[in-house]
Short mmCIF file of C-alpha atoms in Angstrom, two decimals:
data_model
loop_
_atom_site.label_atom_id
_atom_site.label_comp_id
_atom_site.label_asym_id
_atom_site.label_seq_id
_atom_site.Cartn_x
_atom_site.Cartn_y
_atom_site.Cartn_z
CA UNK A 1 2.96 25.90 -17.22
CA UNK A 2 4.92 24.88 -19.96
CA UNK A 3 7.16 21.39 -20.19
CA UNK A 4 10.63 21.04 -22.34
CA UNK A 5 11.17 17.83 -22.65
CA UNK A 6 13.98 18.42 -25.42
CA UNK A 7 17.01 19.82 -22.99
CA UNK A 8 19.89 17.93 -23.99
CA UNK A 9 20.27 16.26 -20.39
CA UNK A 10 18.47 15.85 -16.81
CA UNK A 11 20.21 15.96 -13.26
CA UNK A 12 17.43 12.92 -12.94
CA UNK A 13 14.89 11.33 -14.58
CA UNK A 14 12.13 9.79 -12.62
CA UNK A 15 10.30 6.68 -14.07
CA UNK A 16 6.95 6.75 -12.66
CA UNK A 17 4.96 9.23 -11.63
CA UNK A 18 3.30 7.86 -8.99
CA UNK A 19 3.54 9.00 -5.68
CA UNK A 20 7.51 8.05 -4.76
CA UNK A 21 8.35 9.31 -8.17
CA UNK A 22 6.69 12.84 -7.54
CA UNK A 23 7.16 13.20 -4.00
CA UNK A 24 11.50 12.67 -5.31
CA UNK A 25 11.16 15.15 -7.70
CA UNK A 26 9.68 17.95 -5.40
CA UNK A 27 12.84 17.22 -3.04
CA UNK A 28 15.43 17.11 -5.75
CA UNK A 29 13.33 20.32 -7.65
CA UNK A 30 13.50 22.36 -5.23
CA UNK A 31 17.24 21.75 -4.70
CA UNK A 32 17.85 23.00 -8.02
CA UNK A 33 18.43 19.82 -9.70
CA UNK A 34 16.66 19.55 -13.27
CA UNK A 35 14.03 16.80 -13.00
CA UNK A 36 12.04 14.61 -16.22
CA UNK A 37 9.58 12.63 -14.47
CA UNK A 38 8.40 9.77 -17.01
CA UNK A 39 5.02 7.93 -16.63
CA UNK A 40 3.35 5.35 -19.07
CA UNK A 41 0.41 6.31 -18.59
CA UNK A 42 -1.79 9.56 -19.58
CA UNK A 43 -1.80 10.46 -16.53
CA UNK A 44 0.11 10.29 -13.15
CA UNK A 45 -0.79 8.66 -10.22
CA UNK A 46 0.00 4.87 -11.22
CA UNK A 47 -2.11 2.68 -8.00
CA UNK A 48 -3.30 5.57 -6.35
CA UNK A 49 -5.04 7.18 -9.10
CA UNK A 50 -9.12 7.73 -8.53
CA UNK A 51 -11.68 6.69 -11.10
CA UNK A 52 -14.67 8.60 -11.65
CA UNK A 53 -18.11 6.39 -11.25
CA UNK A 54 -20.95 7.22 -11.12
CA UNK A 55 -20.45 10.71 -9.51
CA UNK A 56 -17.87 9.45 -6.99
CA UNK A 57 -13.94 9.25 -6.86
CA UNK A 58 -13.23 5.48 -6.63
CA UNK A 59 -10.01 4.20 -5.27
CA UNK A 60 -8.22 0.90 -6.55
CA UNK A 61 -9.46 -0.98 -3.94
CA UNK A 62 -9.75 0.71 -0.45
CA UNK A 63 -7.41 3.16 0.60
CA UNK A 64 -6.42 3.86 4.38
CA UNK A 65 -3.60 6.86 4.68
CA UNK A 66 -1.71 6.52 7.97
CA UNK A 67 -1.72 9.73 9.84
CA UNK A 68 2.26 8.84 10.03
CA UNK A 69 3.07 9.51 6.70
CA UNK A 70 1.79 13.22 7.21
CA UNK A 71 4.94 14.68 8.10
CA UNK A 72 6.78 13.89 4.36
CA UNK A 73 3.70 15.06 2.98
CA UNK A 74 3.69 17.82 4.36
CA UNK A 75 7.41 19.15 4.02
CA UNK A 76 6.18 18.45 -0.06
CA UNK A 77 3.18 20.86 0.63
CA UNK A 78 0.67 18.30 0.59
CA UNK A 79 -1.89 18.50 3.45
CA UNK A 80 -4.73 15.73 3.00
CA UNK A 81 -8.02 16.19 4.34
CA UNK A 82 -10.21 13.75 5.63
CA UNK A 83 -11.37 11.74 8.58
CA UNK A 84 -10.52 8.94 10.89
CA UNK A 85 -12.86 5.89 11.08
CA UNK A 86 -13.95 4.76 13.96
CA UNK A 87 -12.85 1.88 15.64
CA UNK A 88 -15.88 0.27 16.31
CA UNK A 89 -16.41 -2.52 13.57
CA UNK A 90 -17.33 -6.26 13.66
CA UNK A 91 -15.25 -9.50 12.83
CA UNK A 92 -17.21 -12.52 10.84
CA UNK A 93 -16.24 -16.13 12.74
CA UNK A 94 -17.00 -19.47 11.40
CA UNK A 95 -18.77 -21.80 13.86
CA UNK A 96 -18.81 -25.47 14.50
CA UNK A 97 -21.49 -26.19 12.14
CA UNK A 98 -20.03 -24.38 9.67
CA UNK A 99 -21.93 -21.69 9.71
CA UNK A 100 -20.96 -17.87 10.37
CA UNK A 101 -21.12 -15.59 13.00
CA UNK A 102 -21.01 -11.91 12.23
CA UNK A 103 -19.97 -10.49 16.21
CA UNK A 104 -19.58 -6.76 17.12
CA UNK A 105 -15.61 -5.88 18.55
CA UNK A 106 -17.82 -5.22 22.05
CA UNK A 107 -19.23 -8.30 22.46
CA UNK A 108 -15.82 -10.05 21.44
CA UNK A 109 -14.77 -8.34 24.74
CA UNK A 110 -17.33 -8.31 26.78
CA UNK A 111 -20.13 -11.01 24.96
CA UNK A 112 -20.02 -15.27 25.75
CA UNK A 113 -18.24 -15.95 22.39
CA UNK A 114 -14.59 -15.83 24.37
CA UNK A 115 -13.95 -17.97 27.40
CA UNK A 116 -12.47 -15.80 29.75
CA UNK A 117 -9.20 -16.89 29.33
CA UNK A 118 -9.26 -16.17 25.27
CA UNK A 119 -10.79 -12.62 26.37
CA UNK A 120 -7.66 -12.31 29.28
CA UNK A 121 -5.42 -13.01 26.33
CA UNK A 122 -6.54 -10.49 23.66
CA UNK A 123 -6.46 -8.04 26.46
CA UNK A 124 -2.52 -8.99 27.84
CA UNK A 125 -1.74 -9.05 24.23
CA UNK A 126 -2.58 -5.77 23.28
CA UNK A 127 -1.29 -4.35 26.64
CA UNK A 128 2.10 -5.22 25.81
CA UNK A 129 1.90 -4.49 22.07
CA UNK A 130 3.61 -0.94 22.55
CA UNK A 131 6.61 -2.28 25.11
CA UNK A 132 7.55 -5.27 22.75
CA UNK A 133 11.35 -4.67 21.42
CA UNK A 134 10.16 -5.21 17.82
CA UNK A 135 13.84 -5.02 16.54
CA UNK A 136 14.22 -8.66 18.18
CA UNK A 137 11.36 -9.92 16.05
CA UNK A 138 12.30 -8.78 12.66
CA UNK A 139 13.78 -12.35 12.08
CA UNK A 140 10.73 -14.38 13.20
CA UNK A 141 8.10 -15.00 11.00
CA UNK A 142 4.29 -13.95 12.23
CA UNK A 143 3.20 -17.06 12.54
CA UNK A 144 5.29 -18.44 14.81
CA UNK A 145 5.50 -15.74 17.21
CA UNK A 146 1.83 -15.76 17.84
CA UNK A 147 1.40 -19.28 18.41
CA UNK A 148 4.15 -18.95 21.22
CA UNK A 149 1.88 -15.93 22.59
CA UNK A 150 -1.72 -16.86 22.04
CA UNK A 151 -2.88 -20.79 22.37
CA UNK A 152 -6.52 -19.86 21.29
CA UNK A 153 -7.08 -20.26 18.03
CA UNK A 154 -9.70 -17.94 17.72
CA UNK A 155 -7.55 -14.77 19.55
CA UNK A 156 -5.26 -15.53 16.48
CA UNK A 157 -7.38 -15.46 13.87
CA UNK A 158 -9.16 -12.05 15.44
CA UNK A 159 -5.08 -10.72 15.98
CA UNK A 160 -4.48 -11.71 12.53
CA UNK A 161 -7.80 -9.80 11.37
CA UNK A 162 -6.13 -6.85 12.32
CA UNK A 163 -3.02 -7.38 11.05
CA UNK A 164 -4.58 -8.09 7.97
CA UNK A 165 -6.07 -4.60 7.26
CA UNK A 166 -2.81 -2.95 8.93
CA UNK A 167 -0.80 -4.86 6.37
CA UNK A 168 -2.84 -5.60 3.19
CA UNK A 169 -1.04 -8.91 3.78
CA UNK A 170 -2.75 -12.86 4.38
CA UNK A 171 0.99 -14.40 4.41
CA UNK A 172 1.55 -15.04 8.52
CA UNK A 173 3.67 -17.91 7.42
CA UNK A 174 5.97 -15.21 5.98
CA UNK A 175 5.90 -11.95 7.19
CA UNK A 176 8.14 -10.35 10.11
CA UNK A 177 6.59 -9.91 13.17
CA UNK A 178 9.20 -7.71 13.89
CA UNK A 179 7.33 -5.49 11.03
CA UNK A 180 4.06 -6.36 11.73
CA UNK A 181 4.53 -4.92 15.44
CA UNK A 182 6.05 -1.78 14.24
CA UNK A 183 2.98 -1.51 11.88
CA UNK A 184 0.26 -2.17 14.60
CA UNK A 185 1.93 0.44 16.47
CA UNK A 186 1.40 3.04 14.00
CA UNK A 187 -0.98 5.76 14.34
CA UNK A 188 -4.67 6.36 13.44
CA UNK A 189 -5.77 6.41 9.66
CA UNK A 190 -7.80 8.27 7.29
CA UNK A 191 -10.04 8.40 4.51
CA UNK A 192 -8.77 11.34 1.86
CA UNK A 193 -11.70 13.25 0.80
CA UNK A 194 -11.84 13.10 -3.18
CA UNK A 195 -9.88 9.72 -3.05
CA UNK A 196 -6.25 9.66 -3.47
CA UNK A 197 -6.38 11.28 -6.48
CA UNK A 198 -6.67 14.49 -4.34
CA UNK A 199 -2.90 13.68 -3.53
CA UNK A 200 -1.63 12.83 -6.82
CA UNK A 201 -3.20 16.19 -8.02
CA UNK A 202 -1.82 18.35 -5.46
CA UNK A 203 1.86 16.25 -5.22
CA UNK A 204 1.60 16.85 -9.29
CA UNK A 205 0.99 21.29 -9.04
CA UNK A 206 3.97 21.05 -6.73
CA UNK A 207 5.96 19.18 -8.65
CA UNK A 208 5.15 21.71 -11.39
CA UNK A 209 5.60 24.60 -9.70
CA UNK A 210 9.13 23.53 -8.34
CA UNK A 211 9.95 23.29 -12.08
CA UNK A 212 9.45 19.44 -12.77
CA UNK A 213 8.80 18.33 -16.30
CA UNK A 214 6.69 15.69 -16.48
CA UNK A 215 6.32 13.58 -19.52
CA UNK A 216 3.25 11.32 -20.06
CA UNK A 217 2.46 8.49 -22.24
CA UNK A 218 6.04 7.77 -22.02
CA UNK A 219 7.30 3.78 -21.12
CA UNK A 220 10.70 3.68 -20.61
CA UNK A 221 12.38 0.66 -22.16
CA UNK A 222 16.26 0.89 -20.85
CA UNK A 223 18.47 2.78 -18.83
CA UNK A 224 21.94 1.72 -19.51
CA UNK A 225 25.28 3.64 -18.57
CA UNK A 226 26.39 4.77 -14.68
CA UNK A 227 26.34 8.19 -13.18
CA UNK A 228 27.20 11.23 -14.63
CA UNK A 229 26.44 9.59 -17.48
CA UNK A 230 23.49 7.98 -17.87
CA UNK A 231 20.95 7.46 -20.64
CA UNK A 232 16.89 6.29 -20.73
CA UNK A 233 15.50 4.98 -23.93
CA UNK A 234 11.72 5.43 -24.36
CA UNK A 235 9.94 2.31 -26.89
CA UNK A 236 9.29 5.26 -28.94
CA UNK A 237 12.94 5.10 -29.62
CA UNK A 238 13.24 8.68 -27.66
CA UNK A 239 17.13 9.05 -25.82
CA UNK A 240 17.40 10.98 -22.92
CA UNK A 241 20.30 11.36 -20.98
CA UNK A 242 20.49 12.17 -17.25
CA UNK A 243 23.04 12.82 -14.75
CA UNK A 244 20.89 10.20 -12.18
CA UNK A 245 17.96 7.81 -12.80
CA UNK A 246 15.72 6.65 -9.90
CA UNK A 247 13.17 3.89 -10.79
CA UNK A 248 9.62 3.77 -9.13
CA UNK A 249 8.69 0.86 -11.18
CA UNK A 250 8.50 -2.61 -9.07
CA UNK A 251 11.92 -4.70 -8.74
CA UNK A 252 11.20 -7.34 -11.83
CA UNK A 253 10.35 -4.05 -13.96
CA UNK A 254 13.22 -2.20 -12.95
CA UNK A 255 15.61 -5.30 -13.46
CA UNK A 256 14.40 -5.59 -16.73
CA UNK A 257 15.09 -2.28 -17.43
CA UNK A 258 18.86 -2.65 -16.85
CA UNK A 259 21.24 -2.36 -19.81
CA UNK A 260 23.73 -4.29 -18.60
CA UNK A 261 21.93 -6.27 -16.38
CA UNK A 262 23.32 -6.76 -12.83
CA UNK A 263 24.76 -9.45 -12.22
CA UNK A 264 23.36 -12.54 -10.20
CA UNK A 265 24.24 -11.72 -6.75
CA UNK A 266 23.04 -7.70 -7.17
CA UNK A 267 19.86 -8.67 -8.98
CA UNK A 268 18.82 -11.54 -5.79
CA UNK A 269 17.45 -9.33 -3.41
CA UNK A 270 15.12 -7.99 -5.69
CA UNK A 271 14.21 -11.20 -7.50
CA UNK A 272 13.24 -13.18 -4.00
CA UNK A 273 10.87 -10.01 -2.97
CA UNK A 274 7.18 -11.41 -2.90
CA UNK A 275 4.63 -9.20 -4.19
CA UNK A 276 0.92 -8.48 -2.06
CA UNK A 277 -2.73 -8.67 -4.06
CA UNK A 278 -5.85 -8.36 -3.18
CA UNK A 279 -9.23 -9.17 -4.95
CA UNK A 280 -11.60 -5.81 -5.06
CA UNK A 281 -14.92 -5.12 -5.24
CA UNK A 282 -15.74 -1.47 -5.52
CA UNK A 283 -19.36 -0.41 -5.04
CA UNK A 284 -20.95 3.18 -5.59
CA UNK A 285 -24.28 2.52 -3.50
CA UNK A 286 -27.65 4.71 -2.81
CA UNK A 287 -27.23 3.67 0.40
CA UNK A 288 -26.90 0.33 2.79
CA UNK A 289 -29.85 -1.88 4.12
CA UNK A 290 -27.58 -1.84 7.14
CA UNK A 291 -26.41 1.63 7.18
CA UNK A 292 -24.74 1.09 10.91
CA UNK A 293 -22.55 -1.74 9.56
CA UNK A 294 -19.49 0.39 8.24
CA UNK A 295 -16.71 -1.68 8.94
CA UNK A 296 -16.54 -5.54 9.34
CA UNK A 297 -13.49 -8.02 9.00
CA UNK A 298 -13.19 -11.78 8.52
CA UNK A 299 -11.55 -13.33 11.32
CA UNK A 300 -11.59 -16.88 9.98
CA UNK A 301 -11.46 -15.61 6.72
CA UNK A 302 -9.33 -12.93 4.77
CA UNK A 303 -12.29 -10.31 4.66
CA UNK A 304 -12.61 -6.39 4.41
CA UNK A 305 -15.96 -3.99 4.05
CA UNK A 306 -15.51 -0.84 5.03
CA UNK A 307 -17.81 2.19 4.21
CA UNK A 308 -15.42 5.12 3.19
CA UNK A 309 -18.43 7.83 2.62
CA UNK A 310 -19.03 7.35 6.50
CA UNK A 311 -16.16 9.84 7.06
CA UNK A 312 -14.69 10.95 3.97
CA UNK A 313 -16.27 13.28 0.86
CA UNK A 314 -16.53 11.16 -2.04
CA UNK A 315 -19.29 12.05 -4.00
CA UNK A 316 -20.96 14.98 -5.42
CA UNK A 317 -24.39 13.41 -4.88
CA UNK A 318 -25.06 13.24 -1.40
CA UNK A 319 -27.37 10.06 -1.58
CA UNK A 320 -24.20 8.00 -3.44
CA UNK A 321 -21.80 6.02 -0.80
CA UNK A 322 -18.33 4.56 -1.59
CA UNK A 323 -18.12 1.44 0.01
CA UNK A 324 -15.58 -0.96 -0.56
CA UNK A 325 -14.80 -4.80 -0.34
CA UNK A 326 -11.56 -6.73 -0.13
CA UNK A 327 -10.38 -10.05 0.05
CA UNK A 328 -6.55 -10.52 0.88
CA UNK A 329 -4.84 -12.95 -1.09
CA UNK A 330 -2.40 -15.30 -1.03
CA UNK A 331 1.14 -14.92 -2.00
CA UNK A 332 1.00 -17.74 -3.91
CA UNK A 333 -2.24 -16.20 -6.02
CA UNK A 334 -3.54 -19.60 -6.35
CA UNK A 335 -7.27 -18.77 -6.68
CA UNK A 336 -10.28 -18.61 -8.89
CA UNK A 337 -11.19 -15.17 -9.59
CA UNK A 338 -14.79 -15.91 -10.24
CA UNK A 339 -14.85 -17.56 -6.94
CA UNK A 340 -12.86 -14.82 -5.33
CA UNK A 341 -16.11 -12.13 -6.80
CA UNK A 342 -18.78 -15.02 -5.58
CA UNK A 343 -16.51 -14.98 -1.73
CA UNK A 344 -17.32 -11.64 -1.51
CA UNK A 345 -20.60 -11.13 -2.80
CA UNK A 346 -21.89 -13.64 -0.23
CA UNK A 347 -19.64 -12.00 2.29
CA UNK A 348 -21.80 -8.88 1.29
CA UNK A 349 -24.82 -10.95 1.74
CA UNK A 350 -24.01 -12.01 5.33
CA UNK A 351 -23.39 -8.08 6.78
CA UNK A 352 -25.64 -6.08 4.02
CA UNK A 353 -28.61 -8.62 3.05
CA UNK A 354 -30.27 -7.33 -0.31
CA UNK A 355 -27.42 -5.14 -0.88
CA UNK A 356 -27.93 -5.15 -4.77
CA UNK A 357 -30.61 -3.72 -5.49
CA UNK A 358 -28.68 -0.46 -3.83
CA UNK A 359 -25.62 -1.03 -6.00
CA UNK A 360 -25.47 2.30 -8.74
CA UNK A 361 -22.14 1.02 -9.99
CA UNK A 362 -19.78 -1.83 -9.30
CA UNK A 363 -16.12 -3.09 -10.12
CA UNK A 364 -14.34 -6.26 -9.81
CA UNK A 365 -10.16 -6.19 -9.76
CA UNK A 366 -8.81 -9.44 -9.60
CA UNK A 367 -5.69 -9.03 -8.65
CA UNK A 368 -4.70 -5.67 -7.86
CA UNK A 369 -1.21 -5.11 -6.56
CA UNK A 370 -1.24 -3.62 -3.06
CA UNK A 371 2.54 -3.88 -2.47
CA UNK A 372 5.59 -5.32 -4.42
CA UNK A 373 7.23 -6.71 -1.05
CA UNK A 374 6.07 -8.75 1.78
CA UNK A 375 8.02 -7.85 4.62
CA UNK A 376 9.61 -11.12 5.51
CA UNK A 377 11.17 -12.83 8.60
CA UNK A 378 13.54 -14.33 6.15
CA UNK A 379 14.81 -11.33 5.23
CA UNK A 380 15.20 -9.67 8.32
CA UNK A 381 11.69 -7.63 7.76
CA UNK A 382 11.93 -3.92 6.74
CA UNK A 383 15.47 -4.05 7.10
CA UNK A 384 16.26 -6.63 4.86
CA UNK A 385 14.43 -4.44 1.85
CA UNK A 386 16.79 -3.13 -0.78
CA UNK A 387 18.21 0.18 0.04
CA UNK A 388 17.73 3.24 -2.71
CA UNK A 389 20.82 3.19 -4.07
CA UNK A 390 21.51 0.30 -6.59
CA UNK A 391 24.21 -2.17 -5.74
CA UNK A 392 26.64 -2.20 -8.97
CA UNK A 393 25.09 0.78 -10.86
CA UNK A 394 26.30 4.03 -9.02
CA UNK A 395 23.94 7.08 -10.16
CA UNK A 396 20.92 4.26 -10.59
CA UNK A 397 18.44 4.29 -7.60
CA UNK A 398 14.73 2.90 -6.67
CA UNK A 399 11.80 4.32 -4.81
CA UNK A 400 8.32 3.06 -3.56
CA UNK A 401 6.75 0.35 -1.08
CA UNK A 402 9.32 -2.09 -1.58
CA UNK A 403 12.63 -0.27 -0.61
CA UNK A 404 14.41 0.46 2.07
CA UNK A 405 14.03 0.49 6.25
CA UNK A 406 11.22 2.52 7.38
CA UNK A 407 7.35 2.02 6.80
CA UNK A 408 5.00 0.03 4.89
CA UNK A 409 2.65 1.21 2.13
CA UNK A 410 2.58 4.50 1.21
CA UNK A 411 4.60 5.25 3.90
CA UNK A 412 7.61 3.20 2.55
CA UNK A 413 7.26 5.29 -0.56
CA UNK A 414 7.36 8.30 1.02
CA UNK A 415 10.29 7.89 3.44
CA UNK A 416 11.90 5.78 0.05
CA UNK A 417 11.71 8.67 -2.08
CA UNK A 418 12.99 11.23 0.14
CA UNK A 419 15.72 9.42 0.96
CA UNK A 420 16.35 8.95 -3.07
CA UNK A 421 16.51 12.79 -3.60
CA UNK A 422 18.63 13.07 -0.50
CA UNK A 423 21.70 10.96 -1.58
CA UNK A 424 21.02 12.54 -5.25
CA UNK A 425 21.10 15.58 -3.71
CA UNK A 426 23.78 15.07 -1.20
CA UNK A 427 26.06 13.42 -4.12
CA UNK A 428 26.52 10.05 -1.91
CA UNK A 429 27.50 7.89 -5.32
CA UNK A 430 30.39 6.93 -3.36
CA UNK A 431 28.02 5.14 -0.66
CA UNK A 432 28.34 1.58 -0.45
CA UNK A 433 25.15 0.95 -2.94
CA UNK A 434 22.24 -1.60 -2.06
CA UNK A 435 23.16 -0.47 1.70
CA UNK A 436 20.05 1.86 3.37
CA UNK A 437 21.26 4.60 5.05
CA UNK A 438 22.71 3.78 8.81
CA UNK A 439 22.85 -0.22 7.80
#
């Protein structure tokens, strides 16, 4: 299909074409608005692009799609395929002697490791997970909401486990639990088969097919004016003008981007938002000396294996596994990242002894960035996100993880960038900006 990139002006332009920005541009496409979707890179997809190694389609870091998010994906004609772990895994806890104790979820439950009472409240805990008003708890942070409900230390840390790989987030001392609750509630998750990249293509030949240009290698550098008239300059000098603008970039690069900037009080919310990292250790494997061992977390320490090729097609060599290996890391990114490789090689070494000599191709990521926003108690958790329209710049909205009410993840994006398209589409300038939708 061929692009024009040289019409005189947009209804929108889109800056990133990651998943918010093409998921908006199917929406506001198919309304019959004209859409330029700009990406700095050759190709779209920005975090949840796949790499090919050795035979396989890699993630950037481990990828878990909530089966929530389906619905948006679906009204974009996107229909993942896949499969749902199971839920059997194992949890790594450190002992008195400072050693550690790799102990299957049953035998958490059912094993001597718990004194009754610690098993009694895991059990009441969960029970009540699903009847807890989580709208009272969006203003108390994690922390301090389990330490008024569980007075083992060890239920925490295995409650925290699983918040952990629900939330890509090791910041208890931050988050909602208000958010965290809504999050555990969720539903099941999959693995995609062909990696995420199987949704960035297919999101991309709609996108196409609704009639959205999309324009790579192109970083945009400013986007000054107010809507309906608004204009994006590219570092290559390139001037576009556009009707709208909707930025899927994160809040510091979408600040920056501001010609003028906002002023103090508009730009705080998005200056105090806390981004999520994790380290990452991607492994394309012949195999496992523990092939059974397909999912373990770190209870007393922020630790994630989990075998994708168990239940997802990632490979075109049946004998080649995509396994992959997180550590969560703290907001405050004070760490070694030597030591952070070293942490989870010897993790590696605990649940998969002699697991190198099956390793056909690894990578190490740092610091990848899972989110742009921890979901804080200060802030009132999700709710306290900034909304899609931006306060002070009407025609000027953002997309992605980090905006507005509903969802973590992916599914933030998702709900985010439909709700973009909609006020674009429903011309809502005149909506009190930086306000979500029913706030």
């Amino acid at each position: 299909m061929t692009q024009r990139y040289d019409q005189k002006e947009w209804d929108v332009v889109i800056i990133g074409a990651g998943i918010a920005g093409l998921t908006a541009s199917i929406y506001l496409a198919r309304a019959g608005q004209s859409v330029l979707v700009l990406d700095k890179g050759a190709n779209p997809g920005g975090r949840a692009m796949s790499n090919e190694m050795a035979e396989s389609r890699v993630n950037l870091g481990g990828h878990a799609l909530y089966k929530s998010a389906l619905p948006i994906l679906r009204e974009v004609g996107v229909e993942p395929a896949g499969g749902t772990p199971k839920t059997t895994g194992a949890f790594v806890f450190k002992q008195a002697d400072g050693s550690n104790k790799v102990l299957p979820l049953g035998q958490l439950l059912l094993g001597s490791f718990l004194k009754w009472q610690e098993k009694t409240q895991l059990l009441r805990f969960y029970a009540k997970l699903r009847k807890i008003d989580a709208a009272a708890l969006h203003k108390v942070r994690l922390q301090d909401y389990l330490a008024s409900e569980l007075s083992s230390t060890r239920v925490r840390n295995a409650v925290l486990a699983l918040v952990r790989v629900a939330t890509y987030c090791d910041a208890p001392q931050l988050l909602s639990a208000g958010a965290v609750v809504e999050q555990l509630g969720q539903a099941q998750v999959m693995y995609v088969d062909g990696g995420w990249q199987s949704l960035v293509n297919r999101l991309t030949e709609q996108a196409l097919q609704a009639g959205v240009s999309i324009r790579p290698r192109s970083l945009a550098r400013e986007v000054g004016g107010s809507a309906p008239s608004m204009t994006v300059e590219l570092k290559d000098g390139t001037r576009l003008t556009a009707r709208r603008v909707i930025s899927t970039a994160g809040p510091a690069e979408t600040l920056a981007l501001l010609s003028p900037s906002l002023t103090a009080a508009e730009a705080a919310i998005y200056e105090r938002l806390v981004p999520v990292r994790a380290a990452c250790l991607d492994l394309v494997v012949s195999g496992m000396p523990q092939p059974k061992t397909r999912f373990v977390l770190g209870a007393d320490y922020p630790w994630y294996y989990s075998n994708h090729s168990a239940v997802a097609s990632l490979s075109d060599n049946p004998a080649r596994e995509v396994v992959h290996v997180m550590k969560y890391l703290p907001v405050s990114n004070e760490t070694d990242p030597a030591q952070d490789e070293r942490e989870l090689e010897g993790f590696l070494d605990l649940i998969q002894p002699g697991w190198r000599k099956h390793v056909v191709q690894r990578r190490f990521l740092p610091r990848m960035l899972v989110s742009h926003a921890v979901a804080d108690a200060a802030s009132g958790g999700l709710s306290g996100r900034p909304g899609t329209a931006v306060q002070g710049r009407p025609g000027m909205y953002v997309a992605g993880d980090w905006v507005g009410p509903s969802g973590m993840l992916l599914n933030a994006s998702l709900a985010s960038a439909r709700e973009a398209a909609r006020c674009i589409i429903d011309g809502e300038d005149t909506v009190k900006e930086g306000m979500h939708r029913g706030a």
